[in-house]
Coordinates of C-alpha atoms in Angstrom, one line a residue:
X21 CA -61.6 25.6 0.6
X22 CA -60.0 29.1 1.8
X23 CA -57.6 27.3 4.6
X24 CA -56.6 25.0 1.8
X25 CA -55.3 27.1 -0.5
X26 CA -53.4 29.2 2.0
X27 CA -51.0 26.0 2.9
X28 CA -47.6 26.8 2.6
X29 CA -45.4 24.7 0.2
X30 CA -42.1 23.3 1.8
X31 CA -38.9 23.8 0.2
X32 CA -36.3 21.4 0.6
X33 CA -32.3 22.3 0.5
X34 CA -30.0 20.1 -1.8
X35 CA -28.4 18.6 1.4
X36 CA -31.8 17.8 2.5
X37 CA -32.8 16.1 -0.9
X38 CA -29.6 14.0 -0.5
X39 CA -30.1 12.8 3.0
X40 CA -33.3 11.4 1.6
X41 CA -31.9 9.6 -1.5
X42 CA -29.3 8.0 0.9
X43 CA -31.8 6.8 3.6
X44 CA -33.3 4.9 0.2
X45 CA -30.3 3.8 -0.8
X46 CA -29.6 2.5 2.6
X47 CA -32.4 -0.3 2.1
X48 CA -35.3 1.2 4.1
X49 CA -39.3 1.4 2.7
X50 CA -39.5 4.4 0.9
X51 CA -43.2 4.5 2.6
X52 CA -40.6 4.6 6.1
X53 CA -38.5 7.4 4.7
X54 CA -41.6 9.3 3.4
X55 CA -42.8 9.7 6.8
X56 CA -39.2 10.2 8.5
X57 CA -38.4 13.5 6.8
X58 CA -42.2 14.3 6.8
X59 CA -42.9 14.1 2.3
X60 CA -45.7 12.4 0.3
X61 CA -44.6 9.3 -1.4
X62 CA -45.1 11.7 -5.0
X63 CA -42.0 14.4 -3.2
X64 CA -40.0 11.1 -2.7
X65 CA -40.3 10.0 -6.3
X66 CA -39.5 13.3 -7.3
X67 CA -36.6 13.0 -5.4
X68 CA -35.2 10.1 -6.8
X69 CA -36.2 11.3 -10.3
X70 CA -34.0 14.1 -9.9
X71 CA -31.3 13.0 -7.5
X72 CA -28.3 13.0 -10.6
X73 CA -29.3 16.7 -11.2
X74 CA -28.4 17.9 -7.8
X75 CA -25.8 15.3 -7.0
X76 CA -23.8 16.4 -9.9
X77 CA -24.2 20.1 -8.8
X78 CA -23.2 19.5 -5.1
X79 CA -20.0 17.4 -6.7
X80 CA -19.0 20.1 -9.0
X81 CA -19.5 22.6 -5.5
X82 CA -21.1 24.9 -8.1
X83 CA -24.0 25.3 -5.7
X84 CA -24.1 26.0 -2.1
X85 CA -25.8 22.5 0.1
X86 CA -28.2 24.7 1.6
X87 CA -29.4 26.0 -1.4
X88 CA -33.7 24.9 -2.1
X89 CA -33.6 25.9 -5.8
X90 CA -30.9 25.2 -9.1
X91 CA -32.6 28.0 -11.1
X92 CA -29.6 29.2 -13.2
X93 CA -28.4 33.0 -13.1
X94 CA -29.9 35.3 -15.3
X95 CA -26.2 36.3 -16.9
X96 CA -24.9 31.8 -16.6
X97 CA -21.5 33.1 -18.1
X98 CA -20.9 36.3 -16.4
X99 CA -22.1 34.3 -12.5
X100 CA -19.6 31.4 -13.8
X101 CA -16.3 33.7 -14.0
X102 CA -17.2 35.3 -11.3
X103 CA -17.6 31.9 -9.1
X104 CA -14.1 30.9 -11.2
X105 CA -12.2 34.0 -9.6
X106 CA -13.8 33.8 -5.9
X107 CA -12.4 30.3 -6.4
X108 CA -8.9 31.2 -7.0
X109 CA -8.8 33.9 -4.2
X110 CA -10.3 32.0 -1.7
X111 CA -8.1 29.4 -2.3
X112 CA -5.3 32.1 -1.2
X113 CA -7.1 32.5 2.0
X114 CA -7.8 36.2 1.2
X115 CA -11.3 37.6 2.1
X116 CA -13.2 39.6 0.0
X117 CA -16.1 41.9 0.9
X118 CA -18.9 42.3 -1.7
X119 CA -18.8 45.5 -2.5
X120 CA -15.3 43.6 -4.1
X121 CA -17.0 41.1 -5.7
X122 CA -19.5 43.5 -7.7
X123 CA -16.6 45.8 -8.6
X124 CA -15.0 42.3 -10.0
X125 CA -18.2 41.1 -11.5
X126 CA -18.8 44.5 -13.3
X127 CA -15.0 43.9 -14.8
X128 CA -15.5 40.6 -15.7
X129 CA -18.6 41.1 -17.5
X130 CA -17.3 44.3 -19.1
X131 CA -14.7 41.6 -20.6
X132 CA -17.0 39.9 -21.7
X133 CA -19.4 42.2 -23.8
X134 CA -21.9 43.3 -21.3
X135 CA -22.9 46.7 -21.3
X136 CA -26.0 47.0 -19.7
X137 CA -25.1 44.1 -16.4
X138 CA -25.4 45.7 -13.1
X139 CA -23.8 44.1 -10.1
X140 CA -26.3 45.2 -7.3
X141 CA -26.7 44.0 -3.8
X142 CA -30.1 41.9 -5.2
X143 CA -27.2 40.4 -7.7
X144 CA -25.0 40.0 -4.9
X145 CA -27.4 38.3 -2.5
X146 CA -28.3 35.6 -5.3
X147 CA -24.9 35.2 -6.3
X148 CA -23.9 34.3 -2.5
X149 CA -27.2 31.7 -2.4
X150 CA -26.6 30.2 -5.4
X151 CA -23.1 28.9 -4.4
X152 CA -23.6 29.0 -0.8
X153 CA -21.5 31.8 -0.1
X154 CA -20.9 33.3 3.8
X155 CA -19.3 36.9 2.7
X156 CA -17.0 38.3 5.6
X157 CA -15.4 42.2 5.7
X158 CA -12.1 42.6 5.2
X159 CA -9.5 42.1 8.4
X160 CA -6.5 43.9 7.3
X161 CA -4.2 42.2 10.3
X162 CA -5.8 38.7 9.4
X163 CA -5.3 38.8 5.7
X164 CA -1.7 40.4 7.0
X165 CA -0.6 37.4 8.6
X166 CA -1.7 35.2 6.1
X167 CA 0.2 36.5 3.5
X168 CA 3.3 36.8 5.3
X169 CA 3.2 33.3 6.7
X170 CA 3.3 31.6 9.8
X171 CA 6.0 31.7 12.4
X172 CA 7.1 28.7 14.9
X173 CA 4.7 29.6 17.4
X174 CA 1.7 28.8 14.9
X175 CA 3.3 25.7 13.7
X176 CA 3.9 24.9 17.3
X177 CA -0.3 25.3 18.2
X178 CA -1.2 23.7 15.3
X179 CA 1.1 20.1 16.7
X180 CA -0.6 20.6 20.1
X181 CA -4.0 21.7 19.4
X182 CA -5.8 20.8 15.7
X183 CA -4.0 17.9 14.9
X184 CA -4.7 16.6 17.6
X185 CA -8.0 16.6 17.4
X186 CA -8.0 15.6 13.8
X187 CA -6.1 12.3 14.1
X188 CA -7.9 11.5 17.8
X189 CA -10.3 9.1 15.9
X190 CA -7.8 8.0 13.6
X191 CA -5.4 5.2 13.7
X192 CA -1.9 5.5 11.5
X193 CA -3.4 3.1 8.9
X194 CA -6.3 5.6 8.0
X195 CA -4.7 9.0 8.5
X196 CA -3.5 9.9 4.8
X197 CA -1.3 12.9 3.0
X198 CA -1.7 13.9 -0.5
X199 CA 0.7 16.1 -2.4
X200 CA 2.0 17.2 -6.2
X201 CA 5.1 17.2 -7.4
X202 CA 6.4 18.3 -11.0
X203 CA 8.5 16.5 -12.8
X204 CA 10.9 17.1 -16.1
X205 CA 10.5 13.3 -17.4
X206 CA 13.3 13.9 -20.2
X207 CA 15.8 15.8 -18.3
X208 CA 19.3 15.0 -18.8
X209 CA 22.3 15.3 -16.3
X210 CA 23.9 17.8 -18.7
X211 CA 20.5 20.0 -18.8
X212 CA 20.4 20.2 -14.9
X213 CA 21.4 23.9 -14.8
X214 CA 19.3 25.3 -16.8
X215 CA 16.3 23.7 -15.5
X216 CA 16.9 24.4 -11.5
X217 CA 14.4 27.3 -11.0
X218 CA 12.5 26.9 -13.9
X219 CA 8.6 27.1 -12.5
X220 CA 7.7 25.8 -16.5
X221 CA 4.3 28.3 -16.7
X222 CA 4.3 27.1 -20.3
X223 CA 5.8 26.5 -23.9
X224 CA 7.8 23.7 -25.1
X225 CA 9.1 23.0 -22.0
X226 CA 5.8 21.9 -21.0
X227 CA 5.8 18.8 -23.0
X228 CA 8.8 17.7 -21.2
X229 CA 6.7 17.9 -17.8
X230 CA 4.5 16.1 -15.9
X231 CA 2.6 16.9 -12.8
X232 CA 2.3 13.3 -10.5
X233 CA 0.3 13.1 -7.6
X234 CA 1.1 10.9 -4.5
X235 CA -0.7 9.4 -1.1
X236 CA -0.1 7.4 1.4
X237 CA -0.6 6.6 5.0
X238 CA 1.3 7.3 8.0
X239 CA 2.0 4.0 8.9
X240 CA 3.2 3.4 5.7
X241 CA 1.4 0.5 4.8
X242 CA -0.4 1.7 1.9
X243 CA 0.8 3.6 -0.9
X244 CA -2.2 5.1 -3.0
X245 CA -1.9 4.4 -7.1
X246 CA -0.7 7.7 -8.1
X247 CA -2.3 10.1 -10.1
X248 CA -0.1 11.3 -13.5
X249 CA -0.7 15.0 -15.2
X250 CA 0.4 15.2 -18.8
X251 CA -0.3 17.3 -21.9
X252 CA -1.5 14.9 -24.4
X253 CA -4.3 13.2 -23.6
X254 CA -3.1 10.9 -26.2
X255 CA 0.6 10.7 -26.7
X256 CA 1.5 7.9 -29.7
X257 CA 3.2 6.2 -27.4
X258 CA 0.1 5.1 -26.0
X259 CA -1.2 3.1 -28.7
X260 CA -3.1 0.0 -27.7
X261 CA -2.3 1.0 -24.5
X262 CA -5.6 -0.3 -21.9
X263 CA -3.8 -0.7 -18.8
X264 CA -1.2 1.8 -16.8
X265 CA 0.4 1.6 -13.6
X266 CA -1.4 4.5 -12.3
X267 CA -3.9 6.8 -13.6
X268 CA -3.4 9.2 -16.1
X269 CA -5.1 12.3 -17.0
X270 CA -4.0 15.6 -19.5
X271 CA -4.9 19.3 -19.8
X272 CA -2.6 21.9 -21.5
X273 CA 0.1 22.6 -19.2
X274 CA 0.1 19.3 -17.1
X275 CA -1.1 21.0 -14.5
X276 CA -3.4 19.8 -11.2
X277 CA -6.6 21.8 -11.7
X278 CA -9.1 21.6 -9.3
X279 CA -11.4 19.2 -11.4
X280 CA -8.9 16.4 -11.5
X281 CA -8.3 16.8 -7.8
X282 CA -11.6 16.6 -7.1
X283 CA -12.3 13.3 -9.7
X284 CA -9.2 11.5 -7.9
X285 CA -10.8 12.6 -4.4
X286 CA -13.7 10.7 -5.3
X287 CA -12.5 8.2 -6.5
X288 CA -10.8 7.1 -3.2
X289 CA -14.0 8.1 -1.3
X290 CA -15.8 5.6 -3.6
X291 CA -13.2 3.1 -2.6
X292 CA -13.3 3.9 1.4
X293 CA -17.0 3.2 1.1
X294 CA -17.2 0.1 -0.5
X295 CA -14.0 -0.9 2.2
X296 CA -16.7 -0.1 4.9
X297 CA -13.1 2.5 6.2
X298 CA -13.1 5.8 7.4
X299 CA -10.2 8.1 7.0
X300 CA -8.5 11.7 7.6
X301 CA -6.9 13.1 4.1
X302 CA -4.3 15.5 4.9
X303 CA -3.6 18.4 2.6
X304 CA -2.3 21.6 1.1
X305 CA -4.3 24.8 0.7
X306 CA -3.2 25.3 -3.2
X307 CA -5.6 26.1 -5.6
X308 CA -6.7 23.1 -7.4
X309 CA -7.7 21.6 -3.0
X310 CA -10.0 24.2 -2.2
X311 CA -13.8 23.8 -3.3
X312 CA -13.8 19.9 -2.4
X313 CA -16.7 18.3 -3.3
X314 CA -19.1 16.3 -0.9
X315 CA -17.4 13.4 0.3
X316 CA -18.9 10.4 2.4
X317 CA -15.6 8.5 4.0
X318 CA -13.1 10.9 3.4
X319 CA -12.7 14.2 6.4
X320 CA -10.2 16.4 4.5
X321 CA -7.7 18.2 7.2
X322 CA -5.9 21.3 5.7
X323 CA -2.5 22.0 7.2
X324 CA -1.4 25.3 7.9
X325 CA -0.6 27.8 5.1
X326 CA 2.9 28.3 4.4
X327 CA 3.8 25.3 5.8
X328 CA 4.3 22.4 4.1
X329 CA 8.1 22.7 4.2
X330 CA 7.9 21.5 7.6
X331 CA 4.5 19.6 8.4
X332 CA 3.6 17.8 5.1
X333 CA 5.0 14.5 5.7
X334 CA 5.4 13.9 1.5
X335 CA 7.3 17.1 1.3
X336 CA 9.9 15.8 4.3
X337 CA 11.2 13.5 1.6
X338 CA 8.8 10.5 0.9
X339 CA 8.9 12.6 -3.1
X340 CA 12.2 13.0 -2.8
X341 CA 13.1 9.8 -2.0
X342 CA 10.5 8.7 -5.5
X343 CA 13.0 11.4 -7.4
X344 CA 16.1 9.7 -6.2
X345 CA 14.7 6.3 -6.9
X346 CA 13.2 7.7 -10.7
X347 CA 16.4 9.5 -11.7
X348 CA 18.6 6.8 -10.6
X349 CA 16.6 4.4 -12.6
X350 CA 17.1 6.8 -15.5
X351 CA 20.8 7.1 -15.2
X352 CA 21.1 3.5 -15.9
X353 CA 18.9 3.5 -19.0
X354 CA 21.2 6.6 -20.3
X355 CA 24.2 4.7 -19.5
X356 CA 23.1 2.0 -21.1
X357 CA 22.4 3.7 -23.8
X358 CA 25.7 5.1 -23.9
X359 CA 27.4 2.1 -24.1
X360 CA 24.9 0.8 -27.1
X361 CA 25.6 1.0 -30.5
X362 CA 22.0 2.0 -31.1
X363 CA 21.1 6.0 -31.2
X364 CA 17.9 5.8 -29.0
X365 CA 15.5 8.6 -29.0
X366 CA 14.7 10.6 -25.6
X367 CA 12.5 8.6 -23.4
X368 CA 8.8 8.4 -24.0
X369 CA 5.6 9.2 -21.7
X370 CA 5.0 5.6 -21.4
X371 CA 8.1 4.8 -20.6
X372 CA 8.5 7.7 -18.1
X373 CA 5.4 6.8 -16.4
X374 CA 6.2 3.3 -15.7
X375 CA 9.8 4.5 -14.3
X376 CA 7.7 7.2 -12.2
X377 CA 5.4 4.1 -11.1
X378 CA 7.8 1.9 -9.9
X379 CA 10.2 4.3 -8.5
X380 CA 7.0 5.3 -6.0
X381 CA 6.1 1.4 -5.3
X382 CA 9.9 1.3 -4.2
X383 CA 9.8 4.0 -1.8
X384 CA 10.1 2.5 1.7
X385 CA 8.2 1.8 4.3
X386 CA 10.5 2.9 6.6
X387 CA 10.8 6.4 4.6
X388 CA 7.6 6.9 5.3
X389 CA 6.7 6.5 8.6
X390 CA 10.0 8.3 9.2
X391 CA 8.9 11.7 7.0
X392 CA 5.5 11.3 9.4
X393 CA 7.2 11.4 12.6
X394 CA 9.0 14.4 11.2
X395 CA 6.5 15.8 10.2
X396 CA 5.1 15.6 14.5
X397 CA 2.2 14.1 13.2
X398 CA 2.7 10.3 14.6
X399 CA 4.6 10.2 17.6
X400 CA 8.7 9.0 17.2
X401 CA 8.3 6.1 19.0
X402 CA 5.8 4.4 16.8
X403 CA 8.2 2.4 14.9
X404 CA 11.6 1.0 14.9
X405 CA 13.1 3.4 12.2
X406 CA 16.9 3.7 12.2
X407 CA 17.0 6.8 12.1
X408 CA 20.7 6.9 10.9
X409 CA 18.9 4.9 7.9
X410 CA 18.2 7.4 5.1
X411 CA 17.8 7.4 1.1
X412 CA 20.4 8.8 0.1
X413 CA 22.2 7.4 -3.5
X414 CA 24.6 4.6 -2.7
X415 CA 28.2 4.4 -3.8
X416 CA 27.1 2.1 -7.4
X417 CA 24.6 5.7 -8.0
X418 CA 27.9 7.6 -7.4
X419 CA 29.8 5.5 -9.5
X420 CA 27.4 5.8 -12.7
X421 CA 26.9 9.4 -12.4
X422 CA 30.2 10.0 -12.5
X423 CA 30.6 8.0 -15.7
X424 CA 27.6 9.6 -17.1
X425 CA 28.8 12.9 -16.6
X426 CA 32.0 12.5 -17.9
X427 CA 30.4 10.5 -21.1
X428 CA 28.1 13.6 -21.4
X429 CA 30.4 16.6 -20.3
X430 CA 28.7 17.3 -17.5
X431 CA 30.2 21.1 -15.6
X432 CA 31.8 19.6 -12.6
X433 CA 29.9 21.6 -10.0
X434 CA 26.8 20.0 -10.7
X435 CA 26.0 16.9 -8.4
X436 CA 23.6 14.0 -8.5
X437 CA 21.4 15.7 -6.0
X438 CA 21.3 19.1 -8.1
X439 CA 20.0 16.4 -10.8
X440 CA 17.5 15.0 -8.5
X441 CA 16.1 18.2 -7.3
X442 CA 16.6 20.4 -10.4
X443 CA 12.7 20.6 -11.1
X444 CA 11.9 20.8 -6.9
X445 CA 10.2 24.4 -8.6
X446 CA 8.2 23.4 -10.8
X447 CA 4.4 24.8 -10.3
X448 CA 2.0 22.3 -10.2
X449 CA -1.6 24.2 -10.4
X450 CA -2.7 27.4 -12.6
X451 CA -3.6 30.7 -11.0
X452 CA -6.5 31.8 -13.5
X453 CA -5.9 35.2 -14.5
X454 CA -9.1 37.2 -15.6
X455 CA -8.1 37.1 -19.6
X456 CA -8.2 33.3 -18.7
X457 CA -11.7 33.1 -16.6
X458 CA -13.4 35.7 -19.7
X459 CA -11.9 33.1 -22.2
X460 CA -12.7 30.0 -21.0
X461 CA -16.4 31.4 -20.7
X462 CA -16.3 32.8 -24.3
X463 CA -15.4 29.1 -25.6
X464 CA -18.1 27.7 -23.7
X465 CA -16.2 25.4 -21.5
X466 CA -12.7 24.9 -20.3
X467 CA -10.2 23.8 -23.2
X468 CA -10.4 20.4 -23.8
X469 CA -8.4 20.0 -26.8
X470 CA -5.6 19.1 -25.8
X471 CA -2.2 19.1 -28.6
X472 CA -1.1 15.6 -29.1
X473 CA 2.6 15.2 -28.3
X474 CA 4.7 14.4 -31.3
X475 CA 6.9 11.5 -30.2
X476 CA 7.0 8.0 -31.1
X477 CA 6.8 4.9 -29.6
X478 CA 10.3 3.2 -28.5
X479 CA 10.1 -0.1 -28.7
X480 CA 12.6 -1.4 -30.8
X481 CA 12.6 -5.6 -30.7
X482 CA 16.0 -6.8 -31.0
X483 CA 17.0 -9.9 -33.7
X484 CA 16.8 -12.9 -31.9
X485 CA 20.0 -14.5 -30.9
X486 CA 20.8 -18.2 -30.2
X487 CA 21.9 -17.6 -26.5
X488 CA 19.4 -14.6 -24.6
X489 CA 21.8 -12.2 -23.3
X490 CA 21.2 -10.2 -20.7
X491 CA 20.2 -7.1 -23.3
X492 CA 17.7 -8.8 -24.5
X493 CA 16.6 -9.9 -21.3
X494 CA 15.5 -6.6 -20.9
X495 CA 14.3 -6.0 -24.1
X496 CA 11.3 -9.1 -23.2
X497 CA 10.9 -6.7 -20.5
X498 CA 9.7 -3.9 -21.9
X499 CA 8.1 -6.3 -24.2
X500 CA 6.5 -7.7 -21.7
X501 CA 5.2 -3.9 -20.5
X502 CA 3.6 -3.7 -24.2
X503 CA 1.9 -7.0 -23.7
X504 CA 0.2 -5.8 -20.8
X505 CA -0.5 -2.0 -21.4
X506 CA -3.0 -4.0 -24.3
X507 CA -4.7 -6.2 -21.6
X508 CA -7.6 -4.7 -19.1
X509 CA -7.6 -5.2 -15.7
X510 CA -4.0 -5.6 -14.8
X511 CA -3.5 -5.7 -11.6
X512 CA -1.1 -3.2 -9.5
X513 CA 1.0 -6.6 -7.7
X514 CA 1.6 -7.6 -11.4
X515 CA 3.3 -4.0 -12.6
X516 CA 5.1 -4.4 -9.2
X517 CA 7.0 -7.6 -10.1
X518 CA 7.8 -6.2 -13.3
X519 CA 9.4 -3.6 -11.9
X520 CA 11.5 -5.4 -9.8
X521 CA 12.2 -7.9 -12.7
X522 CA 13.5 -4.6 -14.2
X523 CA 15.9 -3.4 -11.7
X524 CA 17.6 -6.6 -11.1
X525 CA 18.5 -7.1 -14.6
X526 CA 19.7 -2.8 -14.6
X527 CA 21.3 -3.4 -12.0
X528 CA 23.4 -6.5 -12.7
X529 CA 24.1 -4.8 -16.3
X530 CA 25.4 -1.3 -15.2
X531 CA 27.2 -2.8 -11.8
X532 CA 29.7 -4.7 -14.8
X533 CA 29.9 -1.5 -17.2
X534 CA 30.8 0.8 -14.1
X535 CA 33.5 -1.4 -13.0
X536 CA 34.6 -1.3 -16.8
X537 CA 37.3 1.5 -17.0
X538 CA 35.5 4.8 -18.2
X539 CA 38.3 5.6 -20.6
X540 CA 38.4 2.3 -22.9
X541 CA 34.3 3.0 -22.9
X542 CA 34.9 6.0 -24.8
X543 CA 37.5 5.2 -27.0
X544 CA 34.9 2.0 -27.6
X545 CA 32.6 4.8 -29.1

């Protein structure tokens, strides 16, 4: 009776836990997995009981794999900024010792009305297991040459060492890059100036922003449905609207956070997996990529820091080829609506999203793999690029800008390109500052409620006519966008063929205005 009560309980680790659920899940006997990892069929049970409880907590990478028990900490809010700020400085590859982390913990909790909290090296030590922690000292030259960037040489190993490991196992179809971009949705030509270098941290610009996230494969085959960042989570314009041509999310500043990174990471693992695929995500070190959570189908390969002007194949101008494409398609709508007698109010989210949309689906193919093979990731002689082929606006693009900025007094120093790129700054995920972190905590979660934007929805039917013009051609258009933002389900192929419905009939219309003399236009107005 003595020996019996001196056995030793096991303790399993979350990873552990989870390789059990997933043997289940594979199809085998639970009596066959019960004596594989060595458990009584009542453990097992248990294990499945619980399997949401420690999935969700592995997901949210609130709690280190190797960690046996999810007791929360003692001070949940004070542990929780902490965690929030270790998040934001690893994600600047900066190391931190503890002896930093206590002195920040102390701070934090100071903020946040505890006087009698002390950070100790017990504290420490749980803190570190409970979010699976490995604390390194300090390396002054390290965290020197990280913040000062990398020079040819390291971009130079990187092409002839890690990447090559990383793609080895990899064809092109299954090696991905994922990337941000910010995007003033309502800017017009005549704005251009003032918004170049505006990084938009917040106010009413904000509303006039949108953060859109892109992916695709270096073979160029597949072009991931993108991922859209506003500040309403429900904009007017979005009435009865079921069905978008990407996915759309909202937080206060249309930023990426880490969160909706994560959502849209899984998302796609979901989607490998249930392909039966395997592939290499290539990506950024930025704040809202680091604390990935577990993923089944998905290795994530980061590039380099400080590099992404010259290895990030959607930074060699796959987006600014989408920019070119989306501001071109909005130069015809202003011109158009130049030449109307209509007022029409700026453009809408909705509307913006679906020029977005189909401005990415357009991108192509050839733009991509060519970005890739700039980017030395895929060798050059993979495909038969031209590479005298390039993106750049075509005489008709020169043409309406022209008459655009004439119509709008454009200053005659700024270009079509200056338009295209005049919101290349914008920032595209928050750096919490510790007011922020202590606030958050305070409110009990991270703000959810979200200001609704104040615009209104811009479709205006036209009367019916005996003979359809071409006017109201695309007026059935955008009717026809209505239509289906009310059905479920729509399928991408069908948003696709609506798009290019769309620019042949802006096309045909703005190729006859431009050749119309700019002069009798305005004297028409």
């Amino acid at each position: 009776m003595a020996n019996k009560g001196n056995k030793k309980r096991r303790q399993f680790s979350l990873e552990e836990k989870m390789k059990v659920v997933e043997a289940v899940d594979s199809g085998k006997r639970k009596g066959d997995v019960a004596k594989e990892f060595g458990i009584t069929p009542s453990t097992l049970s248990t294990f499945l009981k619980d399997r949401a409880k420690f999935e969700e907590k592995v997901k949210e990478a609130s709690v280190g794999p190797q960690r046996k028990r999810m007791r929360n900490a003692l001070y949940d809010d004070i542990d929780k900024a902490v965690f929030a700020w270790f998040q934001e400085v690893h994600a600047k590859n900066i190391l931190v010792s503890g002896s930093v982390i206590r002195k920040k913990a102390l701070n934090l909790a100071n903020m946040l009305g505890y006087d009698n909290f002390q950070a100790s090296v017990g504290w420490l030590n749980r803190f570190r297991d409970r979010h699976g922690i490995a604390l390194k000292a300090i390396c002054r030259e390290d965290n020197d040459k990280l913040m000062n960037g990398i020079g040819i040489d390291k971009v130079n190993e990187w092409h002839a060492g890690e990447i090559i490991k990383l793609i080895a196992d990899y064809s092109p179809d299954d090696i991905f890059n994922a990337d941000e971009t910010g995007m003033f949705f309502q800017l017009l030509p005549q704005h251009t100036l003032t918004a170049k270098g505006d990084c938009c941290r917040g106010g009413k610009k904000a509303r006039q922003r949108l953060t859109a996230l892109f992916c695709c494969n270096a073979s160029g085959t597949e072009k991931m449905r993108p991922l859209i960042v506003g500040k309403s989570p429900t904009p007017r314009c979005f009435k009865n609207v079921h069905s978008l041509p990407c996915d759309y999310r909202a937080n206060q500043r249309a930023w990426m956070t880490r969160d909706l990174f994560n959502e849209w990471l899984m998302k796609v693992d979901a989607k490998m997996k249930q392909a039966e695929r395997r592939i290499l995500m290539l990506i950024d070190n930025c704040s809202a990529h680091n604390m990935l959570p577990r993923l089944e189908r998905i290795q994530v390969g980061y590039l380099p820091s400080n590099c992404t002007a010259v290895l990030q194949p959607l930074n060699l101008g796959v987006i600014h080829t989408m920019k070119v494409l989306y501001r071109s398609r909005l130069l015809k709508q202003i011109f158009l609506n130049l030449n109307s007698n209509e007022e029409k109010e700026k453009i809408s989210i909705k509307q913006a999203i679906d020029m977005i949309a189909g401005a990415w689906w357009s991108v192509k193919q050839t733009t991509v793999v060519k970005c890739w093979q700039k980017a030395g990731i895929i060798p050059m002689e993979f495909t038969d690029t031209d590479p005298e082929d390039d993106d750049e606006p075509d005489t008709e693009i020169e043409k309406l800008w022209n008459s655009v900025a004439i119509a709008t007094c454009v200053p005659n120093e700024v270009t079509f390109q200056d338009f295209v790129t005049a919101d290349n700054d914008l920032l595209i995920s928050r750096e919490l500052m510790d007011v922020e972190i202590v606030e958050s905590m305070m409110a009990g979660a991270s703000p959810e409620e979200l200001e609704s934007e104040s615009e209104d929805d811009e479709g205006v039917s036209l009367l019916e006519q005996p003979k359809l013009t071409i006017a109201e051609a695309i007026s059935s258009v955008e009717k026809l966008r209505q239509f289906l933002s009310t059905c479920t389900d729509v399928p991408d192929a069908v948003f696709g063929q609506l798009n290019g419905i769309d620019e042949y009939l802006m096309t045909s219309v703005t190729h006859t205005l431009v050749e119309s003399n700019i002069t009798d236009f305005l004297q028409t107005k």
